[in-house]
PDB file of C-alpha atoms in Angstrom:
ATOM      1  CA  UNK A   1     -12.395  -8.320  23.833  1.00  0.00           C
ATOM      2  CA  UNK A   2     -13.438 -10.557  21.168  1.00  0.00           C
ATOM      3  CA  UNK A   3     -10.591 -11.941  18.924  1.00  0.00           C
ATOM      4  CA  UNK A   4      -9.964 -10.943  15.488  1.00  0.00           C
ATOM      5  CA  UNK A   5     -10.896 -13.261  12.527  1.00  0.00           C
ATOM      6  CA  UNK A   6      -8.892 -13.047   8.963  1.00  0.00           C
ATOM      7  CA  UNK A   7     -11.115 -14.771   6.093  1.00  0.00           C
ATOM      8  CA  UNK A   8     -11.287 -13.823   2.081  1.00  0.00           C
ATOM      9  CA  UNK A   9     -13.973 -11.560   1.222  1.00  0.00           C
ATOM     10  CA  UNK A  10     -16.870 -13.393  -1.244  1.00  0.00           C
ATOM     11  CA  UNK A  11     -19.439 -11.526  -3.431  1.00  0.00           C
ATOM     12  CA  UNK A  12     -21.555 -11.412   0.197  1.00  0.00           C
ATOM     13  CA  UNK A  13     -19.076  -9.145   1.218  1.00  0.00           C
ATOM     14  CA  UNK A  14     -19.350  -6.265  -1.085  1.00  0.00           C
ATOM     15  CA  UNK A  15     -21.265  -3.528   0.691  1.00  0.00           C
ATOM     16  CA  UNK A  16     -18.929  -4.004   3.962  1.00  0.00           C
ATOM     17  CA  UNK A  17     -15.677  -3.922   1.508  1.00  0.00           C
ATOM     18  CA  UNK A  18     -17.144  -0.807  -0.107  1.00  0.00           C
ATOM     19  CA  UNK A  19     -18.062   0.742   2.636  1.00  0.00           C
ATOM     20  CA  UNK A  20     -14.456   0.917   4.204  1.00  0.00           C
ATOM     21  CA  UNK A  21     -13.008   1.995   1.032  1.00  0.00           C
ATOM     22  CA  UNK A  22     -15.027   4.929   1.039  1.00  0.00           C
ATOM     23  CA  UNK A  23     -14.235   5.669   4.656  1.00  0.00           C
ATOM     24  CA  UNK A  24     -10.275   5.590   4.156  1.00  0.00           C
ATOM     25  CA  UNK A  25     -10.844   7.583   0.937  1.00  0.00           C
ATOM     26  CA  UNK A  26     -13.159   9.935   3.142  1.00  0.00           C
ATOM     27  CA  UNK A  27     -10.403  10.108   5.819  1.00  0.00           C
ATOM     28  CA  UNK A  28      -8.033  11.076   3.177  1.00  0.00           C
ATOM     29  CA  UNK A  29      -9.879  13.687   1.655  1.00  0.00           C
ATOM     30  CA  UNK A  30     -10.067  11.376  -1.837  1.00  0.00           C
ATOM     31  CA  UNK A  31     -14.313  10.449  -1.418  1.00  0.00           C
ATOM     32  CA  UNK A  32     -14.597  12.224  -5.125  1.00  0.00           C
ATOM     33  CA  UNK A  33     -12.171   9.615  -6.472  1.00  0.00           C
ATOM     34  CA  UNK A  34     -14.366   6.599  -5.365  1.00  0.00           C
ATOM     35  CA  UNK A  35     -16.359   5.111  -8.195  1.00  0.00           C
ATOM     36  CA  UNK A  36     -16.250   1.422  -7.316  1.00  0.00           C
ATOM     37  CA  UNK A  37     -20.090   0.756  -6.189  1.00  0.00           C
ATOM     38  CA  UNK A  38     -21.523  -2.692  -4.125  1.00  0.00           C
ATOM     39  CA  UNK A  39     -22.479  -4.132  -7.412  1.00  0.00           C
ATOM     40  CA  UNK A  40     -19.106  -3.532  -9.033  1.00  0.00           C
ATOM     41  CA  UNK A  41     -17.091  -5.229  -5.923  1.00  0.00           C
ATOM     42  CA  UNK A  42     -19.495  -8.353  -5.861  1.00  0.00           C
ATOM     43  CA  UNK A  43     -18.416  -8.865  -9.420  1.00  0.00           C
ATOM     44  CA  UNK A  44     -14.457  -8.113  -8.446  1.00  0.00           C
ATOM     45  CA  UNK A  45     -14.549 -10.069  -5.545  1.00  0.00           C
ATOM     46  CA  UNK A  46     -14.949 -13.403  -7.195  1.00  0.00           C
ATOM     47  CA  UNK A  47     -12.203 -12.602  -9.849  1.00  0.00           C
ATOM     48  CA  UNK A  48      -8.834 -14.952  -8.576  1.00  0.00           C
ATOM     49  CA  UNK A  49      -6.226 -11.916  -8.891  1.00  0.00           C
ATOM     50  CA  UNK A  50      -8.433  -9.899  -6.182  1.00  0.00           C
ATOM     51  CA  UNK A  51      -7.459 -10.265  -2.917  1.00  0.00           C
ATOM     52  CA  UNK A  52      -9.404  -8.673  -0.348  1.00  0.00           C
ATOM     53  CA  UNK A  53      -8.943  -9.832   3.283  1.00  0.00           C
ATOM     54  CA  UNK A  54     -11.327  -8.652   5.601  1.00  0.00           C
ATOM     55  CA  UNK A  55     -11.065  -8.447   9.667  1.00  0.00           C
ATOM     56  CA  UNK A  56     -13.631  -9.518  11.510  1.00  0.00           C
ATOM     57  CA  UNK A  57     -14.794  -9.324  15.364  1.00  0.00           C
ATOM     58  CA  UNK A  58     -18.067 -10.435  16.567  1.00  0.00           C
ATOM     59  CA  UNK A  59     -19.428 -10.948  12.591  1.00  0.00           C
ATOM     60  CA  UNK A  60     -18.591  -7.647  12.106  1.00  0.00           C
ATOM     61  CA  UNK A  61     -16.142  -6.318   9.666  1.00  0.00           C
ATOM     62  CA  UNK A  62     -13.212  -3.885  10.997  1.00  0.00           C
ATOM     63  CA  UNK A  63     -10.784  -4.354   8.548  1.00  0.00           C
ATOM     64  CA  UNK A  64      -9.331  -5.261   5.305  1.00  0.00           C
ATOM     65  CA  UNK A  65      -6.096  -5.187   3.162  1.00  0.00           C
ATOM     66  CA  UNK A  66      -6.647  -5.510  -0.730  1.00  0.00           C
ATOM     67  CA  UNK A  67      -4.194  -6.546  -3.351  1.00  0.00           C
ATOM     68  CA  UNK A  68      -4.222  -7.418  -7.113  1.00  0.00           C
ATOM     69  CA  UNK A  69      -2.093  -9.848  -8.673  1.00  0.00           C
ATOM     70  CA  UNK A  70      -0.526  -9.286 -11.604  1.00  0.00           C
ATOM     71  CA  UNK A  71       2.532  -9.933 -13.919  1.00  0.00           C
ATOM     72  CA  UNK A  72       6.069  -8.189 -13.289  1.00  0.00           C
ATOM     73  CA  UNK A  73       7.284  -7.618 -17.009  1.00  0.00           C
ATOM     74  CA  UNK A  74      11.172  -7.256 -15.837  1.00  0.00           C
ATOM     75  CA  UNK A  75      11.351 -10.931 -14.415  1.00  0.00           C
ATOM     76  CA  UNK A  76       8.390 -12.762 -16.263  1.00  0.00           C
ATOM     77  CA  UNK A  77       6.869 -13.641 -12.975  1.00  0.00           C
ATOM     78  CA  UNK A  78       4.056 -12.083 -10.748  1.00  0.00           C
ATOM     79  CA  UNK A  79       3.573 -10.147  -7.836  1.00  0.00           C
ATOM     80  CA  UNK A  80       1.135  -8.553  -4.918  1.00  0.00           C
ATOM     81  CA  UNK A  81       0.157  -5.316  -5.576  1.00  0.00           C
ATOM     82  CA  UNK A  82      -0.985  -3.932  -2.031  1.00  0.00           C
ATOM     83  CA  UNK A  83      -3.442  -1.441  -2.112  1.00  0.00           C
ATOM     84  CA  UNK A  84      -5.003  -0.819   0.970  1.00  0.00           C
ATOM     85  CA  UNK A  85      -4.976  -1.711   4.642  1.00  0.00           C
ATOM     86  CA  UNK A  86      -7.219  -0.052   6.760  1.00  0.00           C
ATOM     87  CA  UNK A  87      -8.235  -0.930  10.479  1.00  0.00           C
ATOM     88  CA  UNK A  88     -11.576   0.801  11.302  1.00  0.00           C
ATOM     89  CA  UNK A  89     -11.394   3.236  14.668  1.00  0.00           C
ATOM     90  CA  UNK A  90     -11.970   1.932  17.634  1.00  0.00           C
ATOM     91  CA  UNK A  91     -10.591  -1.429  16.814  1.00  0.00           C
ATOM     92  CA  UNK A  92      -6.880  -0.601  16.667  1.00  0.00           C
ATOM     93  CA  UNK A  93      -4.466  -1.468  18.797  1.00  0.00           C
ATOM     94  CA  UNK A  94      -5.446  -4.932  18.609  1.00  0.00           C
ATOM     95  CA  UNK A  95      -3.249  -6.287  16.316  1.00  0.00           C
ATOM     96  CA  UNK A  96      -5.796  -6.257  13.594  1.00  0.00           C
ATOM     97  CA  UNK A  97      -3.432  -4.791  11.251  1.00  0.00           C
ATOM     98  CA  UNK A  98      -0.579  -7.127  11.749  1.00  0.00           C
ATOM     99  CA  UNK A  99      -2.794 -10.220  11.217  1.00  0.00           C
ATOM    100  CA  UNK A 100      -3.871  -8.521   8.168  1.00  0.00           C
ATOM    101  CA  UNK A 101       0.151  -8.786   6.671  1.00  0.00           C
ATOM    102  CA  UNK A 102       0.536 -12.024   7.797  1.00  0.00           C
ATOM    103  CA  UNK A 103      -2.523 -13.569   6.553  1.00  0.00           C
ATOM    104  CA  UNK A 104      -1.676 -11.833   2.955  1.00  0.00           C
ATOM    105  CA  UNK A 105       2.119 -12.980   3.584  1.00  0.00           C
ATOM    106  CA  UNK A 106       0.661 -16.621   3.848  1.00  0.00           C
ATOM    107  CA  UNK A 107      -1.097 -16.424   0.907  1.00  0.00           C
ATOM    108  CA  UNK A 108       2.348 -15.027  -0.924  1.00  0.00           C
ATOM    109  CA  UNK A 109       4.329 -17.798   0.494  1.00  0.00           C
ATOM    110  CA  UNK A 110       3.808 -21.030  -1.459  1.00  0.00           C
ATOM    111  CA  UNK A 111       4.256 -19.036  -4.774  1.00  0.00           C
ATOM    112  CA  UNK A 112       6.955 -16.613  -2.870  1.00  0.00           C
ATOM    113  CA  UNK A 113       5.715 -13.756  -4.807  1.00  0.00           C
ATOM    114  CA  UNK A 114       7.105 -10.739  -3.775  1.00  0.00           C
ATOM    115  CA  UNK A 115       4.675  -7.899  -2.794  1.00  0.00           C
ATOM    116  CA  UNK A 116       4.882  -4.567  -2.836  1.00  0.00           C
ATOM    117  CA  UNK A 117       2.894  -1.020  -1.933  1.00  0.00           C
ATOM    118  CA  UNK A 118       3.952   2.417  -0.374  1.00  0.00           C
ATOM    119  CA  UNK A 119       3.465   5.478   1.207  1.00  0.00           C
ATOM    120  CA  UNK A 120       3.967   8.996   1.772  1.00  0.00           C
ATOM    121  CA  UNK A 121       7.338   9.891   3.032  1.00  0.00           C
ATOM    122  CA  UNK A 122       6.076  12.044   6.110  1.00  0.00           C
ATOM    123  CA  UNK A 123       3.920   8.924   7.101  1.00  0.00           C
ATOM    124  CA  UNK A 124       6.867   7.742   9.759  1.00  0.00           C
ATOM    125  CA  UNK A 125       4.367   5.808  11.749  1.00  0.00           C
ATOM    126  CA  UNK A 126       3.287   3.575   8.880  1.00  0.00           C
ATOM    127  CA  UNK A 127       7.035   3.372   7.709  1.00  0.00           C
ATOM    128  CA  UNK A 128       7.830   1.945  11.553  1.00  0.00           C
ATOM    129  CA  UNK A 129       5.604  -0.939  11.355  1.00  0.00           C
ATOM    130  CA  UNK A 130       6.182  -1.710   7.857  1.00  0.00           C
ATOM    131  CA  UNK A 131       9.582  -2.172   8.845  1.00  0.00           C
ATOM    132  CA  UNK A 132       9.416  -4.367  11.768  1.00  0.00           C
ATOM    133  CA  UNK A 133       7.798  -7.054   9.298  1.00  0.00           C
ATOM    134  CA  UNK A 134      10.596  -7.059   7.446  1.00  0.00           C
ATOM    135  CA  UNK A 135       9.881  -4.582   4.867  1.00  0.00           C
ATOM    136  CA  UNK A 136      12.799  -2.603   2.710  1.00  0.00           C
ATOM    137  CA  UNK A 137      12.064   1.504   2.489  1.00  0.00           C
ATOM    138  CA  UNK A 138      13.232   2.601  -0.313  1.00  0.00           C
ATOM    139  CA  UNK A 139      12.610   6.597  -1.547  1.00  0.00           C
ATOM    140  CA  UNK A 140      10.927   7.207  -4.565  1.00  0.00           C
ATOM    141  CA  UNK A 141       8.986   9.626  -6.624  1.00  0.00           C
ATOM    142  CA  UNK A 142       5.236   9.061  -7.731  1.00  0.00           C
ATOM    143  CA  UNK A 143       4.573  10.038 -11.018  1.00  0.00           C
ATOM    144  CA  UNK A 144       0.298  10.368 -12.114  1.00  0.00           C
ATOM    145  CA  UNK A 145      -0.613  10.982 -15.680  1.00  0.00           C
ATOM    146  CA  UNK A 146      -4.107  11.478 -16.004  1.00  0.00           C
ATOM    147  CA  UNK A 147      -5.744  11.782 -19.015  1.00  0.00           C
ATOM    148  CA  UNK A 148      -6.574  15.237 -18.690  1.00  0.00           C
ATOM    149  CA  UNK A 149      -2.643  15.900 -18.971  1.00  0.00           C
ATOM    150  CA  UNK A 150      -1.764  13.760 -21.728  1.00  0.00           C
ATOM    151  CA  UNK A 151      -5.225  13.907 -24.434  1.00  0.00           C
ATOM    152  CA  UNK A 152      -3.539  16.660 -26.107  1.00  0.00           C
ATOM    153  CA  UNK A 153       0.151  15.624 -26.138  1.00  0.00           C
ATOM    154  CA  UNK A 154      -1.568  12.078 -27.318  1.00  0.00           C
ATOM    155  CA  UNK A 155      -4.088  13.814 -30.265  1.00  0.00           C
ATOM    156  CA  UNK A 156      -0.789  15.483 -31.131  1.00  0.00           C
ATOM    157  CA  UNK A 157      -1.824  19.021 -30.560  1.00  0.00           C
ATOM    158  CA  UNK A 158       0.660  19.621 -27.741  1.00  0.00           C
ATOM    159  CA  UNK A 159       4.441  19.667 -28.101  1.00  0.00           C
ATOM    160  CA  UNK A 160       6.439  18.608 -25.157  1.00  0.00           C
ATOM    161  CA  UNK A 161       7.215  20.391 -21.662  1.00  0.00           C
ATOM    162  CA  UNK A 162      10.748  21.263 -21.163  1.00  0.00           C
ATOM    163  CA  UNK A 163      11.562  19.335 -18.046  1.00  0.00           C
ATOM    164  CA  UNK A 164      12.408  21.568 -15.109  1.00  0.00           C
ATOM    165  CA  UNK A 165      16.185  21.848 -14.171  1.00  0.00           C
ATOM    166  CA  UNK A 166      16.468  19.076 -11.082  1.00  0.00           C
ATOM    167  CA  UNK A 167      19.172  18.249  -9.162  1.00  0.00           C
ATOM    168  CA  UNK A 168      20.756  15.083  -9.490  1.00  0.00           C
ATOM    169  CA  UNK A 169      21.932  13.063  -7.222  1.00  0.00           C
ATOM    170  CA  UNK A 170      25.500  11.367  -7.889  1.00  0.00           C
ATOM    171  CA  UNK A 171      24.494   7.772  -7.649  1.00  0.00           C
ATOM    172  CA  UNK A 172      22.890   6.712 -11.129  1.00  0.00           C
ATOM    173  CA  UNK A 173      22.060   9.909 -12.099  1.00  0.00           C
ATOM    174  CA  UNK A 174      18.766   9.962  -9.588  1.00  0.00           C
ATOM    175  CA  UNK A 175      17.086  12.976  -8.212  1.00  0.00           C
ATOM    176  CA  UNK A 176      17.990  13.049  -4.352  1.00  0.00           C
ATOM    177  CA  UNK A 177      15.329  12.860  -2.159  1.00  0.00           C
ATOM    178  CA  UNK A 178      13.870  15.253  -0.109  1.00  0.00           C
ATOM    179  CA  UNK A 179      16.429  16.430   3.180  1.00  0.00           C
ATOM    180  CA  UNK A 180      13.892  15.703   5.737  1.00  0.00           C
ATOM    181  CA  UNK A 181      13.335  12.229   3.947  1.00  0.00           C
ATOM    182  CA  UNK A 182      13.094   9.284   6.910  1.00  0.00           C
ATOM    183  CA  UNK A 183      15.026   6.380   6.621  1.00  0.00           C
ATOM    184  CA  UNK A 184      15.672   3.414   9.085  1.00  0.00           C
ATOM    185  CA  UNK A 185      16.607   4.089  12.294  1.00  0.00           C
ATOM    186  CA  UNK A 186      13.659   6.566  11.964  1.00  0.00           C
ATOM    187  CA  UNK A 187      13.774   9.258  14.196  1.00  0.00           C
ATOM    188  CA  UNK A 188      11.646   9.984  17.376  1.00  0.00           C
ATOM    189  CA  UNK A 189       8.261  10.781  17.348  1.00  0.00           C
ATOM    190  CA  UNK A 190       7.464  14.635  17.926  1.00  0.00           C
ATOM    191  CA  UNK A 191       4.519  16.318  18.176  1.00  0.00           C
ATOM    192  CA  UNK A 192       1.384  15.327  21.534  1.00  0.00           C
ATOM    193  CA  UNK A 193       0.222  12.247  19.828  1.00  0.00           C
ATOM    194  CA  UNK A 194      -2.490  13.663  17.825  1.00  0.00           C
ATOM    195  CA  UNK A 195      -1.060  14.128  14.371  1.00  0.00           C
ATOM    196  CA  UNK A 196      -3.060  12.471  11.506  1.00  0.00           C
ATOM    197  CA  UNK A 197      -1.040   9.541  11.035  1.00  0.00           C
ATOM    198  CA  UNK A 198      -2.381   6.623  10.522  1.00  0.00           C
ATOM    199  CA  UNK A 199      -0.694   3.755  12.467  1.00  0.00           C
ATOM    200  CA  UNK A 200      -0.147   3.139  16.386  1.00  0.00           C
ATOM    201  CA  UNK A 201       1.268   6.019  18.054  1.00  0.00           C
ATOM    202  CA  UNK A 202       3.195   4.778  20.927  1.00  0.00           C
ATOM    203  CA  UNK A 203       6.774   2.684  20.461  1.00  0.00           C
ATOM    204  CA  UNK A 204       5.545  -1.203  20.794  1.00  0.00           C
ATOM    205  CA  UNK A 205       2.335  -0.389  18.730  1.00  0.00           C
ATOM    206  CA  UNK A 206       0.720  -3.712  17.126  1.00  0.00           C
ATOM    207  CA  UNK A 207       0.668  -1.855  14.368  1.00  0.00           C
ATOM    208  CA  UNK A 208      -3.524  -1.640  13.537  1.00  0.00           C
ATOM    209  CA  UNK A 209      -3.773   2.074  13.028  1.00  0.00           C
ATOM    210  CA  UNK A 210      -5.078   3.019   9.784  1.00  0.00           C
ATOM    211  CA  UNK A 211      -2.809   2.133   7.545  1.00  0.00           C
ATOM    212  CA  UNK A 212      -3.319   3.027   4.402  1.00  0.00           C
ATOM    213  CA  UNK A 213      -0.582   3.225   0.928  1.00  0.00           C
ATOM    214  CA  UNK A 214      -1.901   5.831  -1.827  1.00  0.00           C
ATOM    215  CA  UNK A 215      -0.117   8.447  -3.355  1.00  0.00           C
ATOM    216  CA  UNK A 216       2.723   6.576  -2.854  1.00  0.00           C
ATOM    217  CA  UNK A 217       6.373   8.470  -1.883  1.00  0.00           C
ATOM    218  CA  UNK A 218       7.676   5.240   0.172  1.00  0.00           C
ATOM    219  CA  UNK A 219       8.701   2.106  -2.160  1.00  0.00           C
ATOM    220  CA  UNK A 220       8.079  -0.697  -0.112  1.00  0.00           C
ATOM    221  CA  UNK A 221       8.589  -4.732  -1.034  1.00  0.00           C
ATOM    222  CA  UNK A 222       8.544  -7.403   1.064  1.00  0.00           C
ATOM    223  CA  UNK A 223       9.261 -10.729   0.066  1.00  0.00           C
ATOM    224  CA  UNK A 224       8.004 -13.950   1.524  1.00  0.00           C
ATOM    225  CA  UNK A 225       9.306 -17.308   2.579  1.00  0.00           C
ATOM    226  CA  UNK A 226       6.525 -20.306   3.243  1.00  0.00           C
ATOM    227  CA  UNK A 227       5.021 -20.232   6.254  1.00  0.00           C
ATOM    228  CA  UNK A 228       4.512 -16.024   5.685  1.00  0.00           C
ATOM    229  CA  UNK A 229       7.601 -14.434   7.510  1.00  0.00           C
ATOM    230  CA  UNK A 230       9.540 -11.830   5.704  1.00  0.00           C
ATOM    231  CA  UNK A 231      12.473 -12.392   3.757  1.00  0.00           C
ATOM    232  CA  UNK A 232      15.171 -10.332   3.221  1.00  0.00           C
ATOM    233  CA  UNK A 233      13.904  -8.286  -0.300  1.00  0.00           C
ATOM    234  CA  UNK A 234      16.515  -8.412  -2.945  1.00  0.00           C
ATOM    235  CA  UNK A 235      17.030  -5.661  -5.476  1.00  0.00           C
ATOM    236  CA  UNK A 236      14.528  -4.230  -8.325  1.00  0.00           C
ATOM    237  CA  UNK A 237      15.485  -6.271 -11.328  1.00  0.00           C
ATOM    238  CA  UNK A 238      16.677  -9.641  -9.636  1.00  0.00           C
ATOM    239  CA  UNK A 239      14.903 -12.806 -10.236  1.00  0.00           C
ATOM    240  CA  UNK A 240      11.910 -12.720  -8.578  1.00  0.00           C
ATOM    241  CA  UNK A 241      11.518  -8.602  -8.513  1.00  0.00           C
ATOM    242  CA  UNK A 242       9.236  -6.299  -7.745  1.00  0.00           C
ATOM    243  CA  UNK A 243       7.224  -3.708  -9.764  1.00  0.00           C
ATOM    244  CA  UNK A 244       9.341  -0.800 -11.264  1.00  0.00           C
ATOM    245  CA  UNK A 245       8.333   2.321 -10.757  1.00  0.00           C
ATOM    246  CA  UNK A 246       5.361   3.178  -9.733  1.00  0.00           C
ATOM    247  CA  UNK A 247       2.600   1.280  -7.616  1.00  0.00           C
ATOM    248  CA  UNK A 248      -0.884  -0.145  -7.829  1.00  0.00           C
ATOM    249  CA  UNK A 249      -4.093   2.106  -9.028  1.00  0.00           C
ATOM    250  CA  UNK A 250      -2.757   6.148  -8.479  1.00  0.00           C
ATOM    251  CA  UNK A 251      -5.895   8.483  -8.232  1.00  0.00           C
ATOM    252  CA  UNK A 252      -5.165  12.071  -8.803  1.00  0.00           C
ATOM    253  CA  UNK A 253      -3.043  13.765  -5.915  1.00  0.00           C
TER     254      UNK A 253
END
């Protein structure tokens, strides 16, 4: 088979890079919330805090990871925002998606910005190979305020909810996360195989299923050290951080 290629995406590369986004947002059942068009990503592409890595075999692109950097206001300094990684079918398994980290990791290195991206919680697959780079899991809940929601509450003309009587959990006064949340060591995989998740299946995978971080449940930062392997992450607030709370462009859910 013919090898896989990592290279930046240029203007040229718009209608590929748009393409895919449309067919992970397809797969996801999100098309409606895709309003980026060619035109729109040759003018993004070019811009120095996109990062779009594309894939390639035989010319042809298969897949991409896209990021955004950007400043963390807790520690002064910046950070990767991951946004997607998607391997196209039919070229998984090929360690597609790996090369994909560790060409963004490289690019993270010199600057050792940490980056950061998640998941949904039932998304074990993902949460395996995110792992075995070196990635911290850490449970979270996603919070989306779109304007429909707020218009009135800004305009004034809405008074505020009553928040819902929640649980809390006894460590810092958090929420506790869900009973069947997975953690590390995840447990085994269940099911014949054919569940909608969208990493490598098996134990060993190269981790090139379609891997994909929107709505995000999963808090995930990894941070780099030259040369692209992953570091051990230190906490939120430290002194070269991550993004509080929430992650990268939310759509509706």
């Amino acid at each position: 088979m013919t090898e896989v290629t990592i290279r930046r995406a240029t203007p040229d590369d718009a209608a590929d890079v748009a393409t895919m986004v449309r067919e992970i947002a397809a797969h996801e059942g999100q098309a409606a919330q895709v309003h980026v068009t060619d035109e729109q990503w040759r003018a993004l592409l070019p811009r120095p805090e996109v990062i779009v890595l594309l894939a390639e075999r035989g010319g042809r692109a298969v897949g991409y990871v896209s990021s955004v950097r950007q400043l963390h206001l807790w520690t002064g300094g910046e950070m990767l925002n991951l946004d997607d990684l998607y391997v196209r079918p039919g070229h998984r398994d090929s360690g597609a998606g790996r090369q994909l980290m560790a060409a963004l990791a490289a690019l993270a290195a010199p600057a050792q910005l940490p980056i950061r991206w998640g998941m949904e919680v039932d998304n074990v697959d993902a949460q395996r190979f995110y792992h075995r780079l070196g990635a911290t899991l850490r449970p979270k809940i996603l919070a989306v305020w779109p304007p429909s929601a707020y218009t009135d509450l800004a305009t004034g003309h809405r008074p505020l909810t009553p928040a819902p009587n929640l649980a809390k959990s006894p460590v810092r006064g958090r929420s506790p996360p869900p009973n069947n949340q997975p953690q590390p060591p995840y447990p085994a995989r269940t099911g014949d195989g054919n569940d909608h998740h969208r990493v490598d299946r098996r134990r060993g995978d190269r981790g090139d299923r379609q891997l994909h971080p929107r709505h995000r449940q999963h808090d995930v930062r990894l941070m780099c050290r030259p040369g692209g392997e992953g570091a051990s992450p230190r906490r939120r607030g430290d002194s070269r951080g991550g993004q509080p709370g929430h992650r990268g462009r939310h759509r509706p859910l």
